[in-house]
Amino acid sequence: MNYFTTRTARLSAWAIRHRLAVLVVVSIITLGFAMTLSGLDIRTQFSDMVPHDHPYVKVHQKYQDSFAASNRVTILVKAKEGDIFRQEVLGEIQRITVGLQQVQGVNPMQITSLASKKLKRVNASSEGIETRPLMWPDLPQTAEQMRDLRQAVLNNPLVYGLFVDRDLSSALIQVDFYDHLVDYSTIFPQIQGLLDASPVADKVSLHLVGEPILYGWVSHYLDETVSIAVLSLVAMLLLLFVFARTWRGTLLPLIAGVVAAIWALGIGTLLGYNFDPLVIVVAFIITLEPSPIRCR
């Protein structure tokens, strides 16, 4: 421990004696890294957060195009009065289901709702077993067809209680996206726009959840977040000045943090790493930590 302390003290003394040369070298390196930041990839990549050598992850990567679920969005269509077995409510489910096929990066085989091909009714007779979609391609047109659909839902345990609520007042629509085509800044406004265009907003309420929606909201409020961050930075600088009572003690930690951030982001850009904006709070903590040295 004494060896490292001695070496650090010697290095610090050498840097102080040659401070002008050190300042020039650090400035040139910082400028070089700053020039690389134009190619910085700012995005959240969920696949980077999992252990790629784990056998479960390998299985997911092998079959993710067919059975993906990491970017699933679930939409709830709830009737404000009565149940969903009305023309306008079922029509809204069909409209959203068809509209989701136009969303960027969508996996069309992973769109599941009453209006999709995936949910089927099974009819058994002496001639064999017949399967056909519950409500595809057309909506029920008569009261008898509506009663038939209602009974088919009640008789199907894979639909009733899962995609249709047990009180029959709401239904789910699930959609998934290809991992390599996910762009949260695009997916969120497209889905939100699809729901906002509802022609029966007075008769149904629409709700949606999922990671693409969560990070879409983060992107949506990015401007407000930046404003709050700037105000927080100014407030913290004022507090640093109050505690340190000198501009050196206020600006030196800030400059050190900025230089360290530029070096780290520059190295990451050169190595091909993306920057996850969700970790920005860590940079604030490191940058604005009060310095233990009090300058006079």
CSV table of N, CA, C and O in Angstrom, one decimal, residues 5-61:
chain,number,residue,atom,x,y,z
A,5,THR,N,1.1,4.4,-2.7
A,5,THR,CA,1.0,5.8,-2.2
A,5,THR,C,2.2,6.6,-2.6
A,5,THR,O,2.0,7.8,-3.0
A,6,THR,N,3.4,6.1,-2.5
A,6,THR,CA,4.6,6.8,-2.9
A,6,THR,C,4.6,7.1,-4.3
A,6,THR,O,5.0,8.2,-4.8
A,7,ARG,N,4.2,6.1,-5.1
A,7,ARG,CA,4.2,6.2,-6.6
A,7,ARG,C,3.2,7.3,-7.0
A,7,ARG,O,3.5,8.2,-7.9
A,8,THR,N,2.1,7.3,-6.4
A,8,THR,CA,1.0,8.3,-6.7
A,8,THR,C,1.5,9.7,-6.3
A,8,THR,O,1.3,10.7,-7.0
A,9,ALA,N,2.2,9.8,-5.1
A,9,ALA,CA,2.7,11.1,-4.7
A,9,ALA,C,3.8,11.6,-5.7
A,9,ALA,O,3.8,12.8,-6.0
A,10,ARG,N,4.6,10.7,-6.1
A,10,ARG,CA,5.7,11.1,-7.0
A,10,ARG,C,5.1,11.6,-8.4
A,10,ARG,O,5.5,12.6,-9.0
A,11,LEU,N,4.1,10.8,-8.9
A,11,LEU,CA,3.4,11.2,-10.1
A,11,LEU,C,2.7,12.6,-10.0
A,11,LEU,O,2.8,13.4,-10.9
A,12,SER,N,2.1,12.8,-8.8
A,12,SER,CA,1.4,14.1,-8.6
A,12,SER,C,2.4,15.2,-8.6
A,12,SER,O,2.2,16.3,-9.2
A,13,ALA,N,3.5,15.0,-7.9
A,13,ALA,CA,4.6,16.0,-7.9
A,13,ALA,C,5.2,16.3,-9.2
A,13,ALA,O,5.4,17.5,-9.6
A,14,TRP,N,5.4,15.3,-10.0
A,14,TRP,CA,5.9,15.4,-11.4
A,14,TRP,C,4.9,16.2,-12.2
A,14,TRP,O,5.3,17.1,-13.0
A,15,ALA,N,3.6,15.9,-12.1
A,15,ALA,CA,2.6,16.6,-12.9
A,15,ALA,C,2.5,18.0,-12.6
A,15,ALA,O,2.3,18.9,-13.4
A,16,ILE,N,2.7,18.4,-11.3
A,16,ILE,CA,2.6,19.8,-10.9
A,16,ILE,C,3.9,20.5,-11.4
A,16,ILE,O,3.7,21.7,-11.8
A,17,ARG,N,5.0,19.9,-11.4
A,17,ARG,CA,6.2,20.6,-11.9
A,17,ARG,C,6.2,20.8,-13.4
A,17,ARG,O,6.7,21.8,-13.8
A,18,HIS,N,5.5,19.9,-14.1
A,18,HIS,CA,5.4,20.0,-15.5
A,18,HIS,C,3.9,20.3,-15.9
A,18,HIS,O,3.4,19.7,-16.9
A,19,ARG,N,3.3,21.1,-15.2
A,19,ARG,CA,1.8,21.3,-15.3
A,19,ARG,C,1.5,21.9,-16.7
A,19,ARG,O,0.4,21.5,-17.3
A,20,LEU,N,2.3,22.7,-17.3
A,20,LEU,CA,2.0,23.3,-18.6
A,20,LEU,C,2.0,22.2,-19.7
A,20,LEU,O,1.1,22.1,-20.5
A,21,ALA,N,3.0,21.4,-19.6
A,21,ALA,CA,3.1,20.3,-20.6
A,21,ALA,C,2.0,19.3,-20.4
A,21,ALA,O,1.4,18.8,-21.4
A,22,VAL,N,1.7,19.0,-19.1
A,22,VAL,CA,0.6,18.0,-18.9
A,22,VAL,C,-0.8,18.6,-19.3
A,22,VAL,O,-1.6,17.9,-19.9
A,23,LEU,N,-1.0,19.9,-19.1
A,23,LEU,CA,-2.2,20.6,-19.6
A,23,LEU,C,-2.3,20.5,-21.1
A,23,LEU,O,-3.4,20.2,-21.6
A,24,VAL,N,-1.2,20.7,-21.8
A,24,VAL,CA,-1.3,20.7,-23.3
A,24,VAL,C,-1.6,19.3,-23.8
A,24,VAL,O,-2.5,19.1,-24.6
A,25,VAL,N,-0.9,18.3,-23.2
A,25,VAL,CA,-1.2,16.9,-23.6
A,25,VAL,C,-2.6,16.4,-23.3
A,25,VAL,O,-3.3,15.9,-24.2
A,26,VAL,N,-3.1,16.8,-22.1
A,26,VAL,CA,-4.4,16.4,-21.7
A,26,VAL,C,-5.5,17.1,-22.6
A,26,VAL,O,-6.5,16.5,-23.1
A,27,SER,N,-5.2,18.4,-23.0
A,27,SER,CA,-6.1,19.1,-23.8
A,27,SER,C,-6.2,18.5,-25.2
A,27,SER,O,-7.2,18.4,-25.8
A,28,ILE,N,-5.0,18.1,-25.8
A,28,ILE,CA,-5.0,17.6,-27.1
A,28,ILE,C,-5.7,16.2,-27.1
A,28,ILE,O,-6.5,16.0,-28.0
A,29,ILE,N,-5.5,15.4,-26.1
A,29,ILE,CA,-6.1,14.1,-26.1
A,29,ILE,C,-7.7,14.3,-25.9
A,29,ILE,O,-8.5,13.6,-26.6
A,30,THR,N,-8.0,15.2,-25.0
A,30,THR,CA,-9.5,15.5,-24.8
A,30,THR,C,-10.1,16.0,-26.1
A,30,THR,O,-11.2,15.6,-26.5
A,31,LEU,N,-9.4,16.9,-26.8
A,31,LEU,CA,-10.0,17.4,-28.1
A,31,LEU,C,-10.1,16.3,-29.1
A,31,LEU,O,-11.1,16.2,-29.8
A,32,GLY,N,-9.2,15.4,-29.2
A,32,GLY,CA,-9.2,14.2,-30.1
A,32,GLY,C,-10.4,13.3,-29.8
A,32,GLY,O,-11.2,12.9,-30.7
A,33,PHE,N,-10.6,13.0,-28.5
A,33,PHE,CA,-11.8,12.2,-28.1
A,33,PHE,C,-13.1,13.0,-28.4
A,33,PHE,O,-14.1,12.4,-28.8
A,34,ALA,N,-13.1,14.3,-28.2
A,34,ALA,CA,-14.3,15.1,-28.4
A,34,ALA,C,-14.7,15.0,-29.9
A,34,ALA,O,-15.9,15.0,-30.2
A,35,MET,N,-13.7,15.0,-30.8
A,35,MET,CA,-14.0,15.0,-32.2
A,35,MET,C,-14.7,13.6,-32.6
A,35,MET,O,-15.4,13.6,-33.6
A,36,THR,N,-14.4,12.6,-31.8
A,36,THR,CA,-15.0,11.3,-32.2
A,36,THR,C,-16.5,11.2,-31.7
A,36,THR,O,-17.2,10.2,-32.1
A,37,LEU,N,-16.9,12.1,-30.8
A,37,LEU,CA,-18.3,12.0,-30.3
A,37,LEU,C,-19.4,12.2,-31.3
A,37,LEU,O,-20.5,11.9,-31.0
A,38,SER,N,-19.1,12.7,-32.5
A,38,SER,CA,-20.1,12.9,-33.5
A,38,SER,C,-20.6,11.5,-34.0
A,38,SER,O,-21.7,11.4,-34.5
A,39,GLY,N,-19.8,10.5,-33.8
A,39,GLY,CA,-20.3,9.1,-34.1
A,39,GLY,C,-20.8,8.3,-33.0
A,39,GLY,O,-21.0,7.1,-33.1
A,40,LEU,N,-21.0,9.0,-31.9
A,40,LEU,CA,-21.5,8.3,-30.7
A,40,LEU,C,-23.0,7.7,-30.9
A,40,LEU,O,-23.8,8.5,-31.3
A,41,ASP,N,-23.2,6.5,-30.6
A,41,ASP,CA,-24.5,5.8,-30.8
A,41,ASP,C,-25.2,5.9,-29.5
A,41,ASP,O,-24.8,5.2,-28.5
A,42,ILE,N,-26.3,6.7,-29.4
A,42,ILE,CA,-27.0,6.8,-28.2
A,42,ILE,C,-28.3,6.0,-28.3
A,42,ILE,O,-29.2,6.4,-29.0
A,43,ARG,N,-28.3,4.9,-27.6
A,43,ARG,CA,-29.5,4.1,-27.6
A,43,ARG,C,-29.4,3.0,-26.5
A,43,ARG,O,-28.3,2.8,-25.9
A,44,THR,N,-30.5,2.4,-26.1
A,44,THR,CA,-30.6,1.4,-25.1
A,44,THR,C,-30.7,0.0,-25.8
A,44,THR,O,-31.6,-0.2,-26.6
A,45,GLN,N,-29.7,-0.8,-25.6
A,45,GLN,CA,-29.7,-2.1,-26.2
A,45,GLN,C,-29.8,-3.2,-25.1
A,45,GLN,O,-28.9,-3.5,-24.4
A,46,PHE,N,-31.1,-3.7,-25.0
A,46,PHE,CA,-31.3,-4.7,-23.9
A,46,PHE,C,-30.5,-6.0,-24.1
A,46,PHE,O,-30.2,-6.6,-23.1
A,47,SER,N,-30.2,-6.4,-25.3
A,47,SER,CA,-29.4,-7.6,-25.5
A,47,SER,C,-28.1,-7.5,-24.8
A,47,SER,O,-27.4,-8.5,-24.6
A,48,ASP,N,-27.5,-6.3,-24.6
A,48,ASP,CA,-26.2,-6.1,-24.0
A,48,ASP,C,-26.3,-6.3,-22.5
A,48,ASP,O,-25.2,-6.4,-21.9
A,49,MET,N,-27.5,-6.4,-21.9
A,49,MET,CA,-27.6,-6.5,-20.5
A,49,MET,C,-27.8,-7.9,-20.0
A,49,MET,O,-28.0,-8.1,-18.8
A,50,VAL,N,-27.7,-8.9,-20.9
A,50,VAL,CA,-27.9,-10.3,-20.5
A,50,VAL,C,-26.6,-11.1,-20.7
A,50,VAL,O,-25.8,-10.7,-21.6
A,51,PRO,N,-26.4,-12.1,-20.0
A,51,PRO,CA,-25.2,-13.0,-20.2
A,51,PRO,C,-25.3,-13.8,-21.4
A,51,PRO,O,-26.0,-14.8,-21.5
A,52,HIS,N,-24.5,-13.5,-22.4
A,52,HIS,CA,-24.6,-14.1,-23.7
A,52,HIS,C,-24.2,-15.6,-23.7
A,52,HIS,O,-24.5,-16.4,-24.6
A,53,ASP,N,-23.4,-16.0,-22.7
A,53,ASP,CA,-22.9,-17.4,-22.7
A,53,ASP,C,-23.9,-18.3,-21.9
A,53,ASP,O,-23.7,-19.5,-21.9
A,54,HIS,N,-24.9,-17.7,-21.4
A,54,HIS,CA,-25.9,-18.6,-20.6
A,54,HIS,C,-26.7,-19.4,-21.6
A,54,HIS,O,-27.1,-18.9,-22.7
A,55,PRO,N,-27.0,-20.7,-21.3
A,55,PRO,CA,-27.7,-21.5,-22.3
A,55,PRO,C,-29.1,-21.0,-22.6
A,55,PRO,O,-29.6,-21.1,-23.7
A,56,TYR,N,-29.8,-20.4,-21.6
A,56,TYR,CA,-31.1,-19.9,-21.8
A,56,TYR,C,-31.1,-18.7,-22.8
A,56,TYR,O,-32.0,-18.6,-23.7
A,57,VAL,N,-30.1,-17.9,-22.7
A,57,VAL,CA,-29.9,-16.7,-23.6
A,57,VAL,C,-29.6,-17.2,-25.0
A,57,VAL,O,-30.1,-16.7,-26.0
A,58,LYS,N,-28.8,-18.3,-25.1
A,58,LYS,CA,-28.5,-18.8,-26.5
A,58,LYS,C,-29.8,-19.4,-27.1
A,58,LYS,O,-30.0,-19.2,-28.3
A,59,VAL,N,-30.6,-20.0,-26.3
A,59,VAL,CA,-31.9,-20.5,-26.9
A,59,VAL,C,-32.8,-19.4,-27.4
A,59,VAL,O,-33.4,-19.4,-28.4
A,60,HIS,N,-32.8,-18.3,-26.5
A,60,HIS,CA,-33.6,-17.2,-26.9
A,60,HIS,C,-33.1,-16.5,-28.2
A,60,HIS,O,-33.9,-16.2,-29.1
A,61,GLN,N,-31.8,-16.4,-28.3
A,61,GLN,CA,-31.2,-15.8,-29.5
A,61,GLN,C,-31.5,-16.7,-30.8
A,61,GLN,O,-31.6,-16.1,-31.9
